[in-house]
Coordinates of C-alpha atoms and ligand atoms in Angstrom, one line a residue:
M1 CA 87.8 43.7 -78.6
E2 CA 85.2 44.8 -80.0
I3 CA 81.3 44.3 -79.9
T4 CA 78.5 45.8 -82.6
L5 CA 75.3 46.4 -80.7
T6 CA 71.8 47.0 -82.8
S7 CA 69.4 49.5 -82.1
P8 CA 70.5 49.1 -78.0
L9 CA 67.1 49.7 -75.5
D10 CA 67.4 51.2 -72.7
M11 CA 63.5 50.1 -71.0
H12 CA 63.7 52.2 -67.8
L13 CA 64.7 56.1 -68.1
H14 CA 64.3 59.1 -65.9
V15 CA 65.0 62.2 -68.1
R16 CA 63.1 64.2 -65.6
D17 CA 61.9 68.0 -67.0
G18 CA 63.1 71.8 -67.8
E19 CA 67.2 71.8 -67.4
M20 CA 68.2 68.2 -66.2
L21 CA 66.1 67.4 -69.5
Q22 CA 67.8 69.6 -71.6
L23 CA 71.4 68.3 -70.0
V24 CA 70.2 64.1 -69.8
A25 CA 68.4 63.4 -72.6
P26 CA 71.1 64.0 -75.6
L27 CA 72.8 61.7 -73.3
S28 CA 71.1 58.9 -73.7
A29 CA 69.9 59.1 -77.2
R30 CA 73.9 59.2 -78.4
D31 CA 74.0 56.0 -77.4
F32 CA 70.3 54.3 -77.2
A33 CA 67.9 54.4 -80.2
A34 CA 64.8 54.1 -77.7
A35 CA 63.9 54.2 -74.5
V36 CA 61.1 53.9 -72.0
I37 CA 60.5 57.0 -70.1
M38 CA 59.2 57.1 -66.7
P39 CA 56.4 59.6 -66.2
N40 CA 57.2 60.7 -62.6
L41 CA 58.0 63.9 -62.5
V42 CA 56.0 66.5 -60.4
P43 CA 52.4 66.6 -61.3
P44 CA 52.8 63.3 -62.8
V45 CA 52.6 62.5 -66.4
A46 CA 48.5 61.4 -65.9
D47 CA 46.3 62.5 -68.4
E48 CA 46.7 62.9 -72.7
Q49 CA 47.6 66.5 -72.5
A50 CA 50.6 65.8 -70.3
L51 CA 51.9 62.8 -72.3
R52 CA 51.7 64.4 -76.0
A53 CA 53.6 68.3 -74.0
Y54 CA 56.1 66.7 -72.1
A55 CA 57.2 64.0 -75.4
E56 CA 56.9 67.3 -77.2
R57 CA 59.5 68.5 -74.3
I58 CA 61.7 65.9 -75.0
Q59 CA 61.5 66.3 -78.3
T60 CA 63.0 69.8 -78.0
A61 CA 65.4 68.2 -76.1
L62 CA 67.0 65.9 -78.1
C63 CA 67.8 68.2 -80.9
G64 CA 67.2 66.1 -83.7
A65 CA 68.8 62.7 -82.7
H66 CA 68.3 60.1 -83.7
F67 CA 66.3 58.0 -80.9
A68 CA 62.7 57.3 -80.2
P69 CA 60.9 58.4 -77.0
L70 CA 59.0 55.3 -75.9
M71 CA 55.7 56.9 -73.5
T72 CA 54.7 56.5 -70.0
L73 CA 51.2 57.6 -68.5
F74 CA 51.9 57.7 -64.2
F75 CA 49.2 55.0 -63.6
R76 CA 46.1 56.2 -61.6
N77 CA 42.1 55.1 -62.9
Y78 CA 41.9 55.8 -66.4
S79 CA 38.8 55.1 -68.7
E80 CA 38.5 53.1 -71.7
A81 CA 38.3 56.4 -74.0
E82 CA 41.3 57.9 -72.3
L83 CA 43.5 54.3 -72.3
R84 CA 42.2 54.5 -76.1
A85 CA 43.8 58.2 -77.0
A86 CA 46.5 57.6 -74.9
Q87 CA 47.1 54.7 -77.5
N88 CA 46.7 56.9 -80.2
I89 CA 49.9 59.3 -79.1
P90 CA 52.5 58.1 -81.1
G91 CA 55.2 57.2 -79.5
F92 CA 53.0 55.5 -76.4
F93 CA 54.2 52.8 -75.0
G94 CA 52.3 51.7 -71.5
V95 CA 51.0 52.8 -68.2
K96 CA 53.7 52.3 -65.0
L97 CA 52.2 51.8 -61.6
Y98 CA 53.9 53.0 -58.6
P99 CA 52.7 52.4 -55.0
A100 CA 51.7 55.3 -53.6
G101 CA 54.7 56.9 -51.5
V102 CA 57.6 54.2 -52.2
T103 CA 60.1 56.2 -54.1
T104 CA 60.4 59.8 -55.6
N105 CA 58.0 61.2 -57.2
S106 CA 55.1 58.9 -56.2
D107 CA 52.9 60.4 -53.9
D108 CA 50.1 59.7 -56.5
G109 CA 50.6 56.1 -56.5
V110 CA 48.2 53.4 -56.2
R111 CA 46.5 53.3 -52.8
S112 CA 44.5 49.4 -53.4
L113 CA 45.7 47.5 -56.0
Q114 CA 41.9 46.1 -55.4
A115 CA 40.5 49.5 -56.6
V116 CA 42.5 49.4 -60.0
E117 CA 41.3 46.4 -61.5
P118 CA 38.5 47.7 -63.9
T119 CA 41.8 49.7 -65.6
L120 CA 43.9 46.4 -65.5
R121 CA 41.3 44.5 -67.4
C122 CA 41.0 47.3 -70.1
M123 CA 44.7 47.1 -70.4
E124 CA 45.3 43.8 -71.2
I125 CA 42.2 43.8 -73.4
L126 CA 43.8 47.1 -75.3
G127 CA 46.9 45.4 -75.2
I128 CA 49.1 48.4 -73.5
P129 CA 51.8 46.8 -71.2
L130 CA 51.9 47.5 -67.2
L131 CA 55.3 48.3 -65.6
V132 CA 55.5 47.4 -62.6
H133 CA 57.4 50.0 -59.0
G134 CA 57.5 46.6 -57.4
E135 CA 58.4 47.8 -53.6
S136 CA 56.3 47.2 -50.3
H137 CA 56.6 49.7 -47.2
G138 CA 57.7 47.1 -45.2
F139 CA 61.7 46.8 -44.4
V140 CA 63.4 47.9 -46.7
M141 CA 65.6 44.7 -47.6
D142 CA 62.4 42.9 -47.9
R143 CA 60.6 45.2 -50.0
E144 CA 61.1 43.6 -53.5
A145 CA 60.5 39.6 -51.4
Q146 CA 56.9 41.5 -50.1
F147 CA 55.6 42.5 -53.6
L148 CA 56.3 39.8 -55.2
P149 CA 52.6 37.7 -54.0
M150 CA 50.7 41.3 -55.7
Y151 CA 52.6 39.9 -59.2
R152 CA 51.8 36.6 -58.7
H153 CA 47.8 37.8 -58.4
L154 CA 48.2 40.5 -61.6
A155 CA 50.2 37.7 -63.5
E156 CA 47.1 35.0 -62.1
Q157 CA 44.0 37.5 -63.3
F158 CA 45.9 39.2 -66.0
P159 CA 47.0 36.3 -67.7
K160 CA 46.8 38.3 -71.3
L161 CA 47.8 41.7 -69.7
S162 CA 51.8 41.6 -70.3
I163 CA 53.8 43.0 -66.4
C164 CA 57.0 44.0 -66.3
M165 CA 59.0 44.3 -63.1
E166 CA 60.8 46.9 -63.1
H167 CA 64.6 47.6 -62.0
I168 CA 64.0 43.6 -60.2
T169 CA 67.0 42.7 -57.4
T170 CA 66.8 39.6 -56.0
A171 CA 66.6 35.9 -56.7
A172 CA 63.6 35.5 -55.6
A173 CA 62.1 37.9 -58.1
V174 CA 64.0 35.9 -61.1
R175 CA 62.3 32.9 -59.4
L176 CA 58.8 33.9 -60.3
L177 CA 59.4 35.0 -64.0
D178 CA 59.8 31.7 -65.0
E179 CA 56.7 30.7 -63.5
Y180 CA 54.2 33.0 -65.6
E181 CA 55.1 33.5 -69.8
N182 CA 53.1 37.1 -69.0
L183 CA 56.0 38.3 -66.6
C184 CA 58.5 40.0 -67.9
A185 CA 61.9 41.9 -66.0
T186 CA 63.9 44.8 -66.0
I187 CA 67.9 45.0 -65.0
T188 CA 69.7 47.9 -64.5
L189 CA 73.6 48.1 -64.9
H190 CA 73.9 48.8 -60.7
H191 CA 72.2 46.3 -59.9
L192 CA 74.4 43.7 -61.9
E193 CA 77.5 45.1 -60.1
L194 CA 76.6 46.1 -56.8
T195 CA 75.1 44.5 -53.8
L196 CA 74.3 46.8 -50.3
D197 CA 78.2 46.8 -48.8
D198 CA 79.4 48.8 -51.7
V199 CA 76.5 51.0 -51.4
L200 CA 76.3 51.4 -47.9
G201 CA 79.5 48.4 -46.5
G202 CA 82.4 50.9 -45.9
A203 CA 82.0 54.7 -46.4
L204 CA 78.5 55.9 -47.7
K205 CA 78.3 56.3 -51.3
P206 CA 75.1 58.6 -51.7
H207 CA 75.3 58.2 -55.7
L208 CA 75.3 54.6 -55.3
F209 CA 71.9 54.8 -53.6
C210 CA 69.0 54.3 -55.1
K211 CA 65.3 52.7 -55.3
P212 CA 65.1 49.3 -55.2
V213 CA 68.4 49.1 -52.8
A214 CA 70.9 46.8 -54.0
K215 CA 71.0 43.0 -52.2
R216 CA 72.7 40.5 -51.2
A217 CA 75.8 38.9 -53.2
E218 CA 73.7 35.9 -54.1
D219 CA 70.7 38.1 -55.8
R220 CA 73.1 39.7 -57.7
E221 CA 74.1 36.4 -58.7
A222 CA 71.0 35.0 -60.0
L223 CA 70.1 38.9 -61.5
L224 CA 74.0 38.4 -63.6
Q225 CA 72.7 34.4 -64.5
A226 CA 69.4 36.1 -66.2
A227 CA 70.8 39.2 -68.1
L228 CA 74.4 36.8 -68.9
S229 CA 72.1 34.1 -70.1
G230 CA 70.0 35.9 -72.6
H231 CA 66.9 35.3 -70.6
P232 CA 64.4 35.7 -73.0
R233 CA 62.2 38.0 -70.6
V234 CA 65.2 39.8 -69.4
M235 CA 65.4 43.1 -70.7
F236 CA 68.1 46.0 -70.3
G237 CA 66.0 48.9 -68.3
S238 CA 69.2 51.7 -66.7
D239 CA 66.9 52.7 -64.6
S240 CA 69.5 56.2 -64.6
A241 CA 67.8 58.5 -62.5
P242 CA 69.8 61.8 -62.4
H243 CA 69.2 63.9 -59.3
P244 CA 71.0 67.7 -58.6
I245 CA 74.7 67.1 -57.0
H246 CA 72.9 69.0 -53.9
K247 CA 70.3 66.3 -53.3
K248 CA 72.8 63.4 -53.8
E249 CA 75.3 65.5 -51.3
C250 CA 73.3 66.4 -48.4
S251 CA 71.4 65.3 -45.5
G252 CA 67.9 63.1 -47.1
C253 CA 70.2 62.0 -50.3
A254 CA 67.4 61.6 -53.7
A255 CA 67.4 57.7 -54.6
G256 CA 68.7 57.2 -57.6
V257 CA 72.2 56.2 -59.6
F258 CA 72.3 58.6 -62.7
S259 CA 73.9 55.7 -65.7
A260 CA 72.8 56.8 -69.0
P261 CA 76.0 57.9 -70.2
V262 CA 77.9 55.3 -68.8
A263 CA 75.5 51.9 -69.7
L264 CA 76.7 50.2 -72.6
P265 CA 80.4 50.6 -71.9
G266 CA 79.2 49.1 -68.6
L267 CA 77.5 46.0 -69.8
A268 CA 80.0 46.0 -72.5
R269 CA 82.5 45.2 -69.6
L270 CA 79.9 43.3 -67.4
F271 CA 79.5 40.6 -70.3
A272 CA 83.6 40.8 -72.0
E273 CA 84.5 39.6 -67.9
H274 CA 81.6 36.7 -68.2
H275 CA 82.6 35.1 -71.5
A276 CA 79.1 36.2 -72.3
T277 CA 79.1 38.9 -75.2
D278 CA 77.1 36.9 -77.5
H279 CA 73.8 37.7 -75.2
L280 CA 74.1 41.8 -74.8
Q281 CA 72.6 41.5 -78.3
A282 CA 70.0 39.5 -76.9
F283 CA 69.5 41.7 -73.2
V284 CA 69.8 45.8 -74.4
S285 CA 67.7 45.4 -77.8
D286 CA 66.5 42.0 -79.1
N287 CA 64.8 40.2 -75.9
A288 CA 62.4 43.9 -75.6
C289 CA 61.8 44.0 -79.7
R290 CA 60.0 40.8 -79.8
R291 CA 58.4 40.9 -76.4
Y292 CA 57.0 44.5 -77.6
G293 CA 56.9 43.8 -81.4
L294 CA 59.7 47.4 -81.4
T295 CA 60.9 48.3 -84.4
P296 CA 63.3 51.4 -83.1
P297 CA 65.5 53.7 -85.4
A298 CA 67.9 51.8 -87.1
K299 CA 71.7 52.3 -84.9
K300 CA 74.3 50.3 -84.6
V301 CA 76.9 51.0 -82.0
V302 CA 80.4 49.7 -81.6
L303 CA 81.7 49.4 -78.7
R304 CA 85.4 48.2 -77.6
D305 CA 88.0 47.8 -75.2
T306 CA 90.0 51.5 -75.5
P307 CA 89.8 52.9 -72.2
M308 CA 88.1 56.6 -72.0
Q309 CA 88.3 59.1 -68.8
V310 CA 84.4 59.4 -67.3
P311 CA 83.4 62.8 -66.5
T312 CA 83.4 63.8 -62.8
H313 CA 80.2 65.3 -63.8
Y314 CA 78.3 66.6 -65.9
R315 CA 77.1 70.3 -66.2
S316 CA 75.2 72.3 -68.1
F317 CA 72.2 74.6 -68.0
G318 CA 72.4 75.5 -64.7
Q319 CA 72.7 71.5 -63.5
S320 CA 75.5 69.0 -62.4
V321 CA 74.9 65.4 -61.9
V322 CA 77.6 63.4 -60.8
P323 CA 77.6 59.7 -63.3
L324 CA 77.7 56.0 -62.5
Y325 CA 81.9 55.6 -62.7
A326 CA 82.7 59.3 -61.6
G327 CA 85.7 60.1 -62.8
E328 CA 87.0 56.5 -63.5
E329 CA 89.1 55.8 -66.1
F330 CA 87.1 53.2 -67.4
P331 CA 87.9 50.3 -69.6
W332 CA 85.5 50.3 -72.1
S333 CA 84.2 52.6 -74.2
V334 CA 81.6 53.9 -76.8
C335 CA 83.4 53.9 -80.4
A336 CA 81.4 54.7 -83.1
V337 CA 77.7 55.0 -84.1
Q338 CA 76.4 54.6 -87.3
E339 CA 72.5 55.9 -87.8
Ligands
DOR401 O1 66.3 55.2 -57.5 C1 65.0 55.3 -57.6 N1 65.2 56.8 -58.7 N2 64.2 54.6 -57.9 C2 62.9 55.0 -58.5 O2 62.6 53.9 -58.4 C3 62.6 56.4 -58.7 C4 64.0 56.9 -59.6 C5 63.9 58.3 -59.3 O3 63.0 59.3 -60.4 O4 65.1 59.4 -59.0
ZN402 ZN1 62.8 54.5 -62.2

């Protein structure tokens, strides 16, 4: 069986910086035409200068690959002039809002949504998408559900603002999507595959630990239905979030699943298993292109049900990172890429 994808997009990607950036950026660029790059570096990418400099470092790490990094600013209160300046940066995509302290490198995130309303209004007027990590500080399994009223509030207060609920994990978030046209969502591969049982129901699997944590079987089912049906406001975002192995296999495991190098084979297997390959193109590219008016670099990626051996680690530049499906013989692979 073979699936050909046109310009696959990863609408939520962490490529980090320094040596890790050098290691992981080419792996996304190999299979994807473009990706939305998260700004949660230390310090965060939170002004025009930092954004331009980060975009340049990514270009250097890409070594001329046919791949468009779509850049985001870390949310803080921005003036209209600052937002307009960001819009002039080639590849600028949107602003990512993290509630303070909810995940990796989010200490400088937002403490009061009320206090940032002028910036949101300005983004609405300028047509700049808002991307949101939607979790509260409550009990870990309830954090996304507790944030849903915030999405509701934002969707109603800013009806022309394009709001993306990032990496949704619950059936309730899927239902909310259908209430507001200005809401869309990204879904990861791992949240389509895992429940919390897979992470810690047996021996603890640090490489599957991420934020938001995977939820219940009924939540995964609702995510699957949304993705497999080609829901027009649901897009693939890997949330591939590499951490060096010593930050995962330790006491105090960092949150993040490194899925970028296996994301498309993983999606191909999932959609094929569910007889939904006709909707994979919508999930992994067309829905995002339509929603955001994107014209990504032309790229054809051919996937086949030919097995591949997934590396146990990716190592280079002094970094070692463990991918999703590490060490497995995986039944699908990328067999050709045409640019
Ligand atoms: O698991 C996660 N890892 N979730 C996030 O929101 C952030 C990410 C990271 O940057 O490591
Ligand atoms: Zn993320």
